[in-house]
Amino acid sequence: MKDMGKLIDWKKKGNELRIRFEHREMIITALTDEIINVFVPIWSDEHRSKAVEESDLKRVAKSGPTSVDVKAVEEIKEGNGLRPEAGVELRTGKLKVKISNEGCVDFYTLEGKLLSGEYRGERKPIITLGIWEMELLKAEGHTVADTVLGKPVNDVRAVDPDEHFYGLGDKMGLLDKRSYEYENWNTDDPSAHNEQYRSLYKSVPFLICKKKECAYGLFYDNTFHSYFDLGKENPEYMAYSAEDGNLDLYFIGGESIKKVVGNYTLLTGRAPLPQLWTLGYHQCRWGYSSAKDIREVAEKFRELGIPCESVQYDIDYMDGYRVFTWNEKDYGKPGELFKELGAKGYKPVVIIDPGTKREKGYFMYEEGTEGGFFFRNSDDTEDYVNAVWPGEANYPDFGRKEVRDWWGKHINELCDMGVAAIWNDMNEPASFNGPLPLDVVGYDEERKTTHRELHNVYGHFMAKATYDAMKEYTGKRPLVITRAAYAGTQKYAAVWTGDNQSLWFHLAMMIPQLCTLGMCGYPVCGVDIGGFGADTTPELLARWIEASCFSTFFRNHSANGCIRQEPWKFGKEVTDIYRKYVKLHYRFLPYIYDLMHEEEENGLPVMRPLVMHYEDDEVTYNLNDEFLVGEKLLVAPVVTPGERVRKVYLPEGTWYSLWTGAKHRGRRFFLEEAPLGHMPVYVKAGSVIPMYEEMSYVGEKPIDRISLLTTPEGGSLVHYQDGGEDFSYREGNYNLYRFDVDGTGKTEITMLNEAQDVKPYDYFRVIRLH
């Protein structure tokens, strides 16, 4: 980092190296052999991380470095330059970190291969802005200097010509984000997003960098408004900068993208195994305005034989949009509709917004005011007021444990009514009377601070409050769905990509968005199938349900004022296609559940970009219209209107069509017929994939049968089975099978772990592709 001054001295203690420069101190800590923290205390002497909690550090410590050595490095002449520079070198069992006398930090393999080097030159933008671009920057409150040339906190790193960038959460754009710029500032913007949008609902400042023969990660743990320029300003470097805070960089090694993702999720936490039913299909609409609407939709799904777990309750169910209230006039007595539909297998999922109506006599307002639980104005003399759905509203200060506990008490009251899952929305936080001022006062636990620091973690704190309350109260694995998030929120919530639109471009963007969220630690993620805003079409909805078939958060959702998106609204053809792919999703639930169980162990998502497993294949580096489900399935959705022949790329190996069993060799493109209702799906040779029998919903009948889908070569499978609801699996209460299937279909079964109270399967059969 520049502006450090000259190195004065250094001291090593355990796995930590403290270096004193003329102007600042730098602390280098080896958390493991492959996770190195570089901390420069610009704003505070403490990390103050929200992503990396004490429990995370304890878990990481178990994988701590095998050794940490430090030595001084002398300057050596090489030709006309000086390489390496004088300074200090820290070495672990896997990495070397060189810190120059001027404070530049470079990361190497033990063999001396440069992974990431700090850029030594001055930043020189190659982009010349025109007059209209200058005016646009001014209108957005920026200047060329602060937008292009960085902020008080910055890190500029040299970029190889062949380097590729992945990550940053749910940002728009392509899988490979090279040559784009982004901002981390949680933003509620329901307009038609395109690849130039710099910020959306989540801030996940984690970047995966892929070179030809290696990969590494950069996680900049800073909740203030921050920026990434990934070679747009100048292809020679990438630049990170932030409005305030510390430089708190975690360099994450691992050699491959898979290992980097595994190390990142080791650091920030892995999503717990969800309840099985939550991975099923959900239907929702802002505009189901009565119990009659909910009931009719629920009954129609059963009548048409389309599996469904929940018809979700949007803001209409509340009394005047007051959180934790119930609209008895339109929805009947609290809990009655839940009980009625529960008998048919439906689980209640309700929306909760943070904005709390200012109204005397309303219990949430009275309790929040009396307890001092709301954000305060900049002078800290009165509660801050903005407006959302109920009108004038206050905002709970979720950074404080006592506020989270208060909120959680009311979450538990919803659980008493029968609510099975909570959907947190509007938690960027959204506001109708302009954005919350940066100097609004809130707390980080007991420390007073401002919204400038808290904005990007507001949704994170709300998710934590909801998850902790539900887990403690119900004993089940909570489903908390959040729109806004920060790095590490995956420990508490599933996510979706927010208010998308019924546009073909948004369907296409679903694939890189969900693959990226998965690489950033969010394995349970999805989009609003069909598009939330605008009006979908029969063809678009049909292709969207095809493409979403393997989503882990599998929900159709649309906005009030747009045409309704239940499949039967579009005729028999669309309904039949919809049924086909929802049923297919349920057939593959045990495979998805296996992958979720593995994710808790290795951090890898369910939905993956091809580059994650085929890093030596340059075709996969920015392949945006295909994805893998685990390693065994490859999915090639149709995302273009009118397309009836799909150009497919299969990577190295042999692959079989799921539908016909046709055999294809890999590492080539070919054309496949793809009429409406047909999505190309391929099974990797040597795979064994578990499948359930058909069901209308999870819990309809005992899951006592399993099918094993295999290719002609046969293969092996380690399959996981538990009770699907509580946390007893963490104490060993699960069945773990190994199935070995030969080329004739003959199968050998080995029980690797046997549960105390999870009934094993009664029956299995082998389905061979040929």
mmCIF file of N, CA, C and O in Angstrom, residues 379-462:
data_model
loop_
_atom_site.group_PDB
_atom_site.id
_atom_site.type_symbol
_atom_site.label_atom_id
_atom_site.label_comp_id
_atom_site.label_asym_id
_atom_site.label_seq_id
_atom_site.Cartn_x
_atom_site.Cartn_y
_atom_site.Cartn_z
ATOM 1 N N ASP A 379 -28.032 14.237 14.950
ATOM 2 C CA ASP A 379 -27.722 14.877 16.235
ATOM 3 C C ASP A 379 -28.093 13.990 17.422
ATOM 4 O O ASP A 379 -27.927 14.398 18.577
ATOM 5 N N ASP A 380 -28.611 12.784 17.136
ATOM 6 C CA ASP A 380 -28.947 11.793 18.159
ATOM 7 C C ASP A 380 -29.973 12.312 19.178
ATOM 8 O O ASP A 380 -29.971 11.906 20.332
ATOM 9 N N THR A 381 -30.880 13.174 18.711
ATOM 10 C CA THR A 381 -31.893 13.717 19.625
ATOM 11 C C THR A 381 -33.259 13.077 19.428
ATOM 12 O O THR A 381 -34.114 13.148 20.323
ATOM 13 N N GLU A 382 -33.503 12.455 18.262
ATOM 14 C CA GLU A 382 -34.798 11.829 18.008
ATOM 15 C C GLU A 382 -34.641 10.726 16.978
ATOM 16 O O GLU A 382 -33.644 10.664 16.257
ATOM 17 N N ASP A 383 -35.630 9.848 16.909
ATOM 18 C CA ASP A 383 -35.578 8.735 15.976
ATOM 19 C C ASP A 383 -35.627 9.243 14.537
ATOM 20 O O ASP A 383 -36.365 10.177 14.209
ATOM 21 N N TYR A 384 -34.851 8.585 13.703
ATOM 22 C CA TYR A 384 -34.838 8.942 12.281
ATOM 23 C C TYR A 384 -36.121 8.458 11.610
ATOM 24 O O TYR A 384 -36.589 7.345 11.869
ATOM 25 N N VAL A 385 -36.687 9.273 10.715
ATOM 26 C CA VAL A 385 -37.944 8.958 10.034
ATOM 27 C C VAL A 385 -37.740 9.015 8.526
ATOM 28 O O VAL A 385 -37.171 9.979 8.000
ATOM 29 N N ASN A 386 -38.198 7.983 7.835
ATOM 30 C CA ASN A 386 -38.314 7.988 6.387
ATOM 31 C C ASN A 386 -39.667 7.375 6.068
ATOM 32 O O ASN A 386 -40.562 7.386 6.925
ATOM 33 N N ALA A 387 -39.851 6.824 4.894
ATOM 34 C CA ALA A 387 -41.141 6.228 4.539
ATOM 35 C C ALA A 387 -40.928 4.983 3.691
ATOM 36 O O ALA A 387 -40.030 4.934 2.842
ATOM 37 N N VAL A 388 -41.760 3.971 3.965
ATOM 38 C CA VAL A 388 -41.851 2.790 3.098
ATOM 39 C C VAL A 388 -43.330 2.441 2.956
ATOM 40 O O VAL A 388 -44.183 3.335 2.992
ATOM 41 N N TRP A 389 -43.679 1.177 2.784
ATOM 42 C CA TRP A 389 -45.060 0.807 2.476
ATOM 43 C C TRP A 389 -46.097 1.322 3.474
ATOM 44 O O TRP A 389 -47.170 1.779 3.059
ATOM 45 N N PRO A 390 -45.844 1.309 4.779
ATOM 46 C CA PRO A 390 -46.892 1.778 5.706
ATOM 47 C C PRO A 390 -46.943 3.291 5.858
ATOM 48 O O PRO A 390 -47.748 3.805 6.637
ATOM 49 N N GLY A 391 -46.100 4.013 5.122
ATOM 50 C CA GLY A 391 -46.011 5.467 5.299
ATOM 51 C C GLY A 391 -44.796 5.806 6.137
ATOM 52 O O GLY A 391 -43.752 5.142 6.039
ATOM 53 N N GLU A 392 -44.910 6.850 6.980
ATOM 54 C CA GLU A 392 -43.776 7.236 7.808
ATOM 55 C C GLU A 392 -43.336 6.062 8.673
ATOM 56 O O GLU A 392 -44.164 5.378 9.284
ATOM 57 N N ALA A 393 -42.022 5.851 8.722
ATOM 58 C CA ALA A 393 -41.521 4.655 9.399
ATOM 59 C C ALA A 393 -40.175 4.923 10.049
ATOM 60 O O ALA A 393 -39.412 5.796 9.627
ATOM 61 N N ASN A 394 -39.902 4.136 11.092
ATOM 62 C CA ASN A 394 -38.596 4.097 11.733
ATOM 63 C C ASN A 394 -37.869 2.828 11.310
ATOM 64 O O ASN A 394 -38.488 1.872 10.841
ATOM 65 N N TYR A 395 -36.551 2.828 11.536
ATOM 66 C CA TYR A 395 -35.721 1.697 11.129
ATOM 67 C C TYR A 395 -35.037 1.077 12.339
ATOM 68 O O TYR A 395 -34.238 1.744 13.010
ATOM 69 N N PRO A 396 -35.328 -0.178 12.647
ATOM 70 C CA PRO A 396 -34.648 -0.836 13.771
ATOM 71 C C PRO A 396 -33.133 -0.832 13.588
ATOM 72 O O PRO A 396 -32.629 -1.036 12.477
ATOM 73 N N ASP A 397 -32.435 -0.637 14.678
ATOM 74 C CA ASP A 397 -30.974 -0.577 14.687
ATOM 75 C C ASP A 397 -30.431 -1.982 14.956
ATOM 76 O O ASP A 397 -30.004 -2.310 16.061
ATOM 77 N N PHE A 398 -30.429 -2.830 13.906
ATOM 78 C CA PHE A 398 -30.127 -4.253 14.074
ATOM 79 C C PHE A 398 -28.678 -4.532 14.472
ATOM 80 O O PHE A 398 -28.346 -5.674 14.805
ATOM 81 N N GLY A 399 -27.819 -3.530 14.433
ATOM 82 C CA GLY A 399 -26.439 -3.747 14.855
ATOM 83 C C GLY A 399 -26.291 -4.033 16.334
ATOM 84 O O GLY A 399 -25.232 -4.485 16.771
ATOM 85 N N ARG A 400 -27.340 -3.803 17.107
ATOM 86 C CA ARG A 400 -27.312 -4.034 18.556
ATOM 87 C C ARG A 400 -27.998 -5.352 18.898
ATOM 88 O O ARG A 400 -29.093 -5.637 18.407
ATOM 89 N N LYS A 401 -27.381 -6.127 19.776
ATOM 90 C CA LYS A 401 -27.944 -7.424 20.133
ATOM 91 C C LYS A 401 -29.321 -7.275 20.774
ATOM 92 O O LYS A 401 -30.230 -8.074 20.509
ATOM 93 N N GLU A 402 -29.507 -6.253 21.611
ATOM 94 C CA GLU A 402 -30.804 -6.113 22.277
ATOM 95 C C GLU A 402 -31.909 -5.837 21.262
ATOM 96 O O GLU A 402 -33.058 -6.251 21.452
ATOM 97 N N VAL A 403 -31.579 -5.168 20.162
ATOM 98 C CA VAL A 403 -32.576 -4.923 19.113
ATOM 99 C C VAL A 403 -32.839 -6.216 18.349
ATOM 100 O O VAL A 403 -33.992 -6.539 18.032
ATOM 101 N N ARG A 404 -31.799 -6.966 18.058
ATOM 102 C CA ARG A 404 -32.001 -8.259 17.381
ATOM 103 C C ARG A 404 -32.840 -9.192 18.245
ATOM 104 O O ARG A 404 -33.704 -9.923 17.735
ATOM 105 N N ASP A 405 -32.597 -9.188 19.543
ATOM 106 C CA ASP A 405 -33.387 -10.036 20.444
ATOM 107 C C ASP A 405 -34.855 -9.600 20.475
ATOM 108 O O ASP A 405 -35.770 -10.440 20.502
ATOM 109 N N TRP A 406 -35.081 -8.290 20.499
ATOM 110 C CA TRP A 406 -36.459 -7.759 20.468
ATOM 111 C C TRP A 406 -37.158 -8.188 19.182
ATOM 112 O O TRP A 406 -38.300 -8.670 19.210
ATOM 113 N N TRP A 407 -36.490 -8.026 18.075
ATOM 114 C CA TRP A 407 -37.048 -8.432 16.780
ATOM 115 C C TRP A 407 -37.316 -9.933 16.775
ATOM 116 O O TRP A 407 -38.358 -10.400 16.311
ATOM 117 N N GLY A 408 -36.344 -10.679 17.312
ATOM 118 C CA GLY A 408 -36.481 -12.137 17.337
ATOM 119 C C GLY A 408 -37.668 -12.609 18.154
ATOM 120 O O GLY A 408 -38.294 -13.621 17.824
ATOM 121 N N LYS A 409 -38.000 -11.876 19.224
ATOM 122 C CA LYS A 409 -39.172 -12.238 20.032
ATOM 123 C C LYS A 409 -40.432 -12.214 19.177
ATOM 124 O O LYS A 409 -41.288 -13.102 19.281
ATOM 125 N N HIS A 410 -40.544 -11.247 18.290
ATOM 126 C CA HIS A 410 -41.727 -11.166 17.429
ATOM 127 C C HIS A 410 -41.651 -12.174 16.277
ATOM 128 O O HIS A 410 -42.705 -12.647 15.812
ATOM 129 N N ILE A 411 -40.453 -12.512 15.841
ATOM 130 C CA ILE A 411 -40.307 -13.610 14.883
ATOM 131 C C ILE A 411 -40.868 -14.892 15.490
ATOM 132 O O ILE A 411 -41.585 -15.663 14.834
ATOM 133 N N ASN A 412 -40.573 -15.117 16.748
ATOM 134 C CA ASN A 412 -41.058 -16.332 17.418
ATOM 135 C C ASN A 412 -42.578 -16.352 17.527
ATOM 136 O O ASN A 412 -43.203 -17.429 17.489
ATOM 137 N N GLU A 413 -43.192 -15.170 17.652
ATOM 138 C CA GLU A 413 -44.656 -15.108 17.667
ATOM 139 C C GLU A 413 -45.232 -15.551 16.326
ATOM 140 O O GLU A 413 -46.286 -16.206 16.264
ATOM 141 N N LEU A 414 -44.547 -15.221 15.237
ATOM 142 C CA LEU A 414 -44.973 -15.717 13.925
ATOM 143 C C LEU A 414 -44.831 -17.239 13.859
ATOM 144 O O LEU A 414 -45.687 -17.927 13.293
ATOM 145 N N CYS A 415 -43.749 -17.756 14.437
ATOM 146 C CA CYS A 415 -43.571 -19.210 14.465
ATOM 147 C C CYS A 415 -44.705 -19.874 15.239
ATOM 148 O O CYS A 415 -45.182 -20.953 14.851
ATOM 149 N N ASP A 416 -45.150 -19.232 16.305
ATOM 150 C CA ASP A 416 -46.280 -19.774 17.069
ATOM 151 C C ASP A 416 -47.548 -19.836 16.229
ATOM 152 O O ASP A 416 -48.392 -20.715 16.414
ATOM 153 N N MET A 417 -47.700 -18.900 15.304
ATOM 154 C CA MET A 417 -48.848 -18.911 14.402
ATOM 155 C C MET A 417 -48.769 -20.037 13.380
ATOM 156 O O MET A 417 -49.769 -20.387 12.750
ATOM 157 N N GLY A 418 -47.559 -20.567 13.183
ATOM 158 C CA GLY A 418 -47.377 -21.627 12.202
ATOM 159 C C GLY A 418 -46.464 -21.266 11.058
ATOM 160 O O GLY A 418 -46.262 -22.076 10.140
ATOM 161 N N VAL A 419 -45.891 -20.058 11.076
ATOM 162 C CA VAL A 419 -44.986 -19.644 9.999
ATOM 163 C C VAL A 419 -43.781 -20.576 9.958
ATOM 164 O O VAL A 419 -43.171 -20.874 10.997
ATOM 165 N N ALA A 420 -43.425 -21.026 8.749
ATOM 166 C CA ALA A 420 -42.333 -21.990 8.584
ATOM 167 C C ALA A 420 -41.044 -21.349 8.103
ATOM 168 O O ALA A 420 -39.965 -21.925 8.269
ATOM 169 N N ALA A 421 -41.147 -20.170 7.482
ATOM 170 C CA ALA A 421 -39.948 -19.504 6.966
ATOM 171 C C ALA A 421 -40.221 -18.009 6.853
ATOM 172 O O ALA A 421 -41.370 -17.588 6.709
ATOM 173 N N ILE A 422 -39.156 -17.220 6.920
ATOM 174 C CA ILE A 422 -39.252 -15.761 6.887
ATOM 175 C C ILE A 422 -38.484 -15.229 5.682
ATOM 176 O O ILE A 422 -37.353 -15.635 5.411
ATOM 177 N N TRP A 423 -39.118 -14.281 5.021
ATOM 178 C CA TRP A 423 -38.546 -13.630 3.840
ATOM 179 C C TRP A 423 -38.314 -12.163 4.198
ATOM 180 O O TRP A 423 -39.243 -11.400 4.389
ATOM 181 N N ASN A 424 -37.036 -11.783 4.337
ATOM 182 C CA ASN A 424 -36.657 -10.404 4.660
ATOM 183 C C ASN A 424 -36.489 -9.598 3.376
ATOM 184 O O ASN A 424 -35.646 -9.928 2.541
ATOM 185 N N ASP A 425 -37.261 -8.534 3.256
ATOM 186 C CA ASP A 425 -37.220 -7.709 2.053
ATOM 187 C C ASP A 425 -36.978 -6.252 2.449
ATOM 188 O O ASP A 425 -37.011 -5.904 3.632
ATOM 189 N N MET A 426 -36.729 -5.400 1.461
ATOM 190 C CA MET A 426 -36.600 -3.949 1.671
ATOM 191 C C MET A 426 -35.508 -3.622 2.694
ATOM 192 O O MET A 426 -35.552 -2.595 3.365
ATOM 193 N N ASN A 427 -34.493 -4.468 2.794
ATOM 194 C CA ASN A 427 -33.520 -4.343 3.883
ATOM 195 C C ASN A 427 -32.149 -3.873 3.422
ATOM 196 O O ASN A 427 -31.132 -4.158 4.046
ATOM 197 N N GLU A 428 -32.122 -3.062 2.339
ATOM 198 C CA GLU A 428 -30.845 -2.471 1.907
ATOM 199 C C GLU A 428 -30.335 -1.389 2.872
ATOM 200 O O GLU A 428 -29.095 -1.253 2.939
ATOM 201 N N PRO A 429 -31.101 -0.586 3.550
ATOM 202 C CA PRO A 429 -32.566 -0.571 3.582
ATOM 203 C C PRO A 429 -33.137 0.335 2.500
ATOM 204 O O PRO A 429 -32.564 1.362 2.137
ATOM 205 N N ALA A 430 -34.327 -0.073 1.989
ATOM 206 C CA ALA A 430 -35.050 0.734 1.014
ATOM 207 C C ALA A 430 -35.784 1.866 1.726
ATOM 208 O O ALA A 430 -36.131 1.754 2.904
ATOM 209 N N SER A 431 -36.024 2.945 1.009
ATOM 210 C CA SER A 431 -36.716 4.111 1.588
ATOM 211 C C SER A 431 -37.334 4.913 0.458
ATOM 212 O O SER A 431 -36.755 5.036 -0.618
ATOM 213 N N PHE A 432 -38.517 5.456 0.696
ATOM 214 C CA PHE A 432 -39.246 6.158 -0.359
ATOM 215 C C PHE A 432 -38.939 7.650 -0.412
ATOM 216 O O PHE A 432 -39.117 8.283 -1.445
ATOM 217 N N ASN A 433 -38.494 8.230 0.694
ATOM 218 C CA ASN A 433 -38.194 9.662 0.728
ATOM 219 C C ASN A 433 -36.695 9.907 0.650
ATOM 220 O O ASN A 433 -36.088 10.548 1.505
ATOM 221 N N GLY A 434 -36.097 9.362 -0.381
ATOM 222 C CA GLY A 434 -34.665 9.520 -0.556
ATOM 223 C C GLY A 434 -33.882 8.559 0.319
ATOM 224 O O GLY A 434 -34.408 7.992 1.274
ATOM 225 N N PRO A 435 -32.601 8.341 0.001
ATOM 226 C CA PRO A 435 -31.787 7.408 0.779
ATOM 227 C C PRO A 435 -31.550 7.907 2.198
ATOM 228 O O PRO A 435 -31.609 9.105 2.471
ATOM 229 N N LEU A 436 -31.279 6.964 3.092
ATOM 230 C CA LEU A 436 -30.947 7.347 4.457
ATOM 231 C C LEU A 436 -29.655 8.164 4.445
ATOM 232 O O LEU A 436 -28.662 7.745 3.820
ATOM 233 N N PRO A 437 -29.634 9.308 5.112
ATOM 234 C CA PRO A 437 -28.399 10.102 5.169
ATOM 235 C C PRO A 437 -27.268 9.298 5.797
ATOM 236 O O PRO A 437 -27.487 8.467 6.686
ATOM 237 N N LEU A 438 -26.061 9.558 5.343
ATOM 238 C CA LEU A 438 -24.918 8.801 5.828
ATOM 239 C C LEU A 438 -24.635 9.043 7.304
ATOM 240 O O LEU A 438 -23.999 8.213 7.958
ATOM 241 N N ASP A 439 -25.101 10.196 7.841
ATOM 242 C CA ASP A 439 -24.806 10.502 9.244
ATOM 243 C C ASP A 439 -25.910 10.077 10.207
ATOM 244 O O ASP A 439 -25.881 10.426 11.386
ATOM 245 N N VAL A 440 -26.920 9.322 9.719
ATOM 246 C CA VAL A 440 -27.901 8.737 10.639
ATOM 247 C C VAL A 440 -27.151 7.873 11.650
ATOM 248 O O VAL A 440 -26.219 7.139 11.304
ATOM 249 N N VAL A 441 -27.551 7.952 12.909
ATOM 250 C CA VAL A 441 -26.814 7.298 13.986
ATOM 251 C C VAL A 441 -27.359 5.900 14.280
ATOM 252 O O VAL A 441 -28.572 5.707 14.406
ATOM 253 N N GLY A 442 -26.456 4.936 14.358
ATOM 254 C CA GLY A 442 -26.793 3.584 14.770
ATOM 255 C C GLY A 442 -25.641 3.005 15.559
ATOM 256 O O GLY A 442 -24.683 3.723 15.899
ATOM 257 N N TYR A 443 -25.703 1.719 15.838
ATOM 258 C CA TYR A 443 -24.690 1.086 16.672
ATOM 259 C C TYR A 443 -24.156 -0.183 16.030
ATOM 260 O O TYR A 443 -24.891 -0.932 15.387
ATOM 261 N N ASP A 444 -22.879 -0.393 16.236
ATOM 262 C CA ASP A 444 -22.247 -1.686 16.016
ATOM 263 C C ASP A 444 -22.055 -2.276 17.398
ATOM 264 O O ASP A 444 -21.082 -1.955 18.094
ATOM 265 N N GLU A 445 -23.019 -3.096 17.806
ATOM 266 C CA GLU A 445 -23.108 -3.586 19.182
ATOM 267 C C GLU A 445 -23.149 -2.391 20.143
ATOM 268 O O GLU A 445 -24.062 -1.609 20.085
ATOM 269 N N GLU A 446 -22.128 -2.176 20.986
ATOM 270 C CA GLU A 446 -22.177 -1.084 21.957
ATOM 271 C C GLU A 446 -21.513 0.185 21.444
ATOM 272 O O GLU A 446 -21.516 1.206 22.128
ATOM 273 N N ARG A 447 -20.935 0.146 20.267
ATOM 274 C CA ARG A 447 -20.193 1.286 19.736
ATOM 275 C C ARG A 447 -21.076 2.129 18.820
ATOM 276 O O ARG A 447 -21.623 1.633 17.854
ATOM 277 N N LYS A 448 -21.173 3.400 19.139
ATOM 278 C CA LYS A 448 -21.970 4.294 18.306
ATOM 279 C C LYS A 448 -21.236 4.569 16.993
ATOM 280 O O LYS A 448 -20.029 4.794 16.956
ATOM 281 N N THR A 449 -22.000 4.542 15.901
ATOM 282 C CA THR A 449 -21.422 4.826 14.595
ATOM 283 C C THR A 449 -22.513 5.421 13.719
ATOM 284 O O THR A 449 -23.526 5.909 14.234
ATOM 285 N N THR A 450 -22.324 5.399 12.409
ATOM 286 C CA THR A 450 -23.301 5.995 11.498
ATOM 287 C C THR A 450 -23.667 5.031 10.384
ATOM 288 O O THR A 450 -23.021 3.987 10.181
ATOM 289 N N HIS A 451 -24.689 5.431 9.659
ATOM 290 C CA HIS A 451 -25.168 4.611 8.545
ATOM 291 C C HIS A 451 -24.105 4.456 7.464
ATOM 292 O O HIS A 451 -24.150 3.499 6.682
ATOM 293 N N ARG A 452 -23.173 5.331 7.429
ATOM 294 C CA ARG A 452 -22.070 5.247 6.461
ATOM 295 C C ARG A 452 -21.326 3.917 6.604
ATOM 296 O O ARG A 452 -20.908 3.322 5.618
ATOM 297 N N GLU A 453 -21.185 3.474 7.837
ATOM 298 C CA GLU A 453 -20.537 2.200 8.097
ATOM 299 C C GLU A 453 -21.522 1.039 8.071
ATOM 300 O O GLU A 453 -21.173 -0.077 7.663
ATOM 301 N N LEU A 454 -22.758 1.273 8.481
ATOM 302 C CA LEU A 454 -23.722 0.193 8.705
ATOM 303 C C LEU A 454 -24.545 -0.180 7.486
ATOM 304 O O LEU A 454 -25.149 -1.256 7.455
ATOM 305 N N HIS A 455 -24.605 0.697 6.490
ATOM 306 C CA HIS A 455 -25.531 0.484 5.364
ATOM 307 C C HIS A 455 -25.392 -0.906 4.749
ATOM 308 O O HIS A 455 -26.381 -1.620 4.586
ATOM 309 N N ASN A 456 -24.185 -1.300 4.397
ATOM 310 C CA ASN A 456 -23.993 -2.552 3.670
ATOM 311 C C ASN A 456 -24.203 -3.799 4.520
ATOM 312 O O ASN A 456 -24.281 -4.909 3.984
ATOM 313 N N VAL A 457 -24.293 -3.642 5.847
ATOM 314 C CA VAL A 457 -24.521 -4.807 6.703
ATOM 315 C C VAL A 457 -25.888 -4.751 7.384
ATOM 316 O O VAL A 457 -26.170 -5.545 8.279
ATOM 317 N N TYR A 458 -26.745 -3.822 6.957
ATOM 318 C CA TYR A 458 -28.072 -3.743 7.568
ATOM 319 C C TYR A 458 -28.853 -5.042 7.337
ATOM 320 O O TYR A 458 -29.409 -5.631 8.262
ATOM 321 N N GLY A 459 -28.888 -5.503 6.099
ATOM 322 C CA GLY A 459 -29.576 -6.761 5.786
ATOM 323 C C GLY A 459 -28.917 -7.951 6.456
ATOM 324 O O GLY A 459 -29.597 -8.919 6.844
ATOM 325 N N HIS A 460 -27.611 -7.910 6.590
ATOM 326 C CA HIS A 460 -26.867 -8.979 7.268
ATOM 327 C C HIS A 460 -27.313 -9.104 8.722
ATOM 328 O O HIS A 460 -27.602 -10.207 9.204
ATOM 329 N N PHE A 461 -27.376 -7.979 9.419
ATOM 330 C CA PHE A 461 -27.795 -7.991 10.822
ATOM 331 C C PHE A 461 -29.247 -8.449 10.966
ATOM 332 O O PHE A 461 -29.599 -9.187 11.892
ATOM 333 N N MET A 462 -30.106 -8.032 10.039
ATOM 334 C CA MET A 462 -31.511 -8.439 10.097
ATOM 335 C C MET A 462 -31.643 -9.944 9.883
ATOM 336 O O MET A 462 -32.437 -10.624 10.547
#
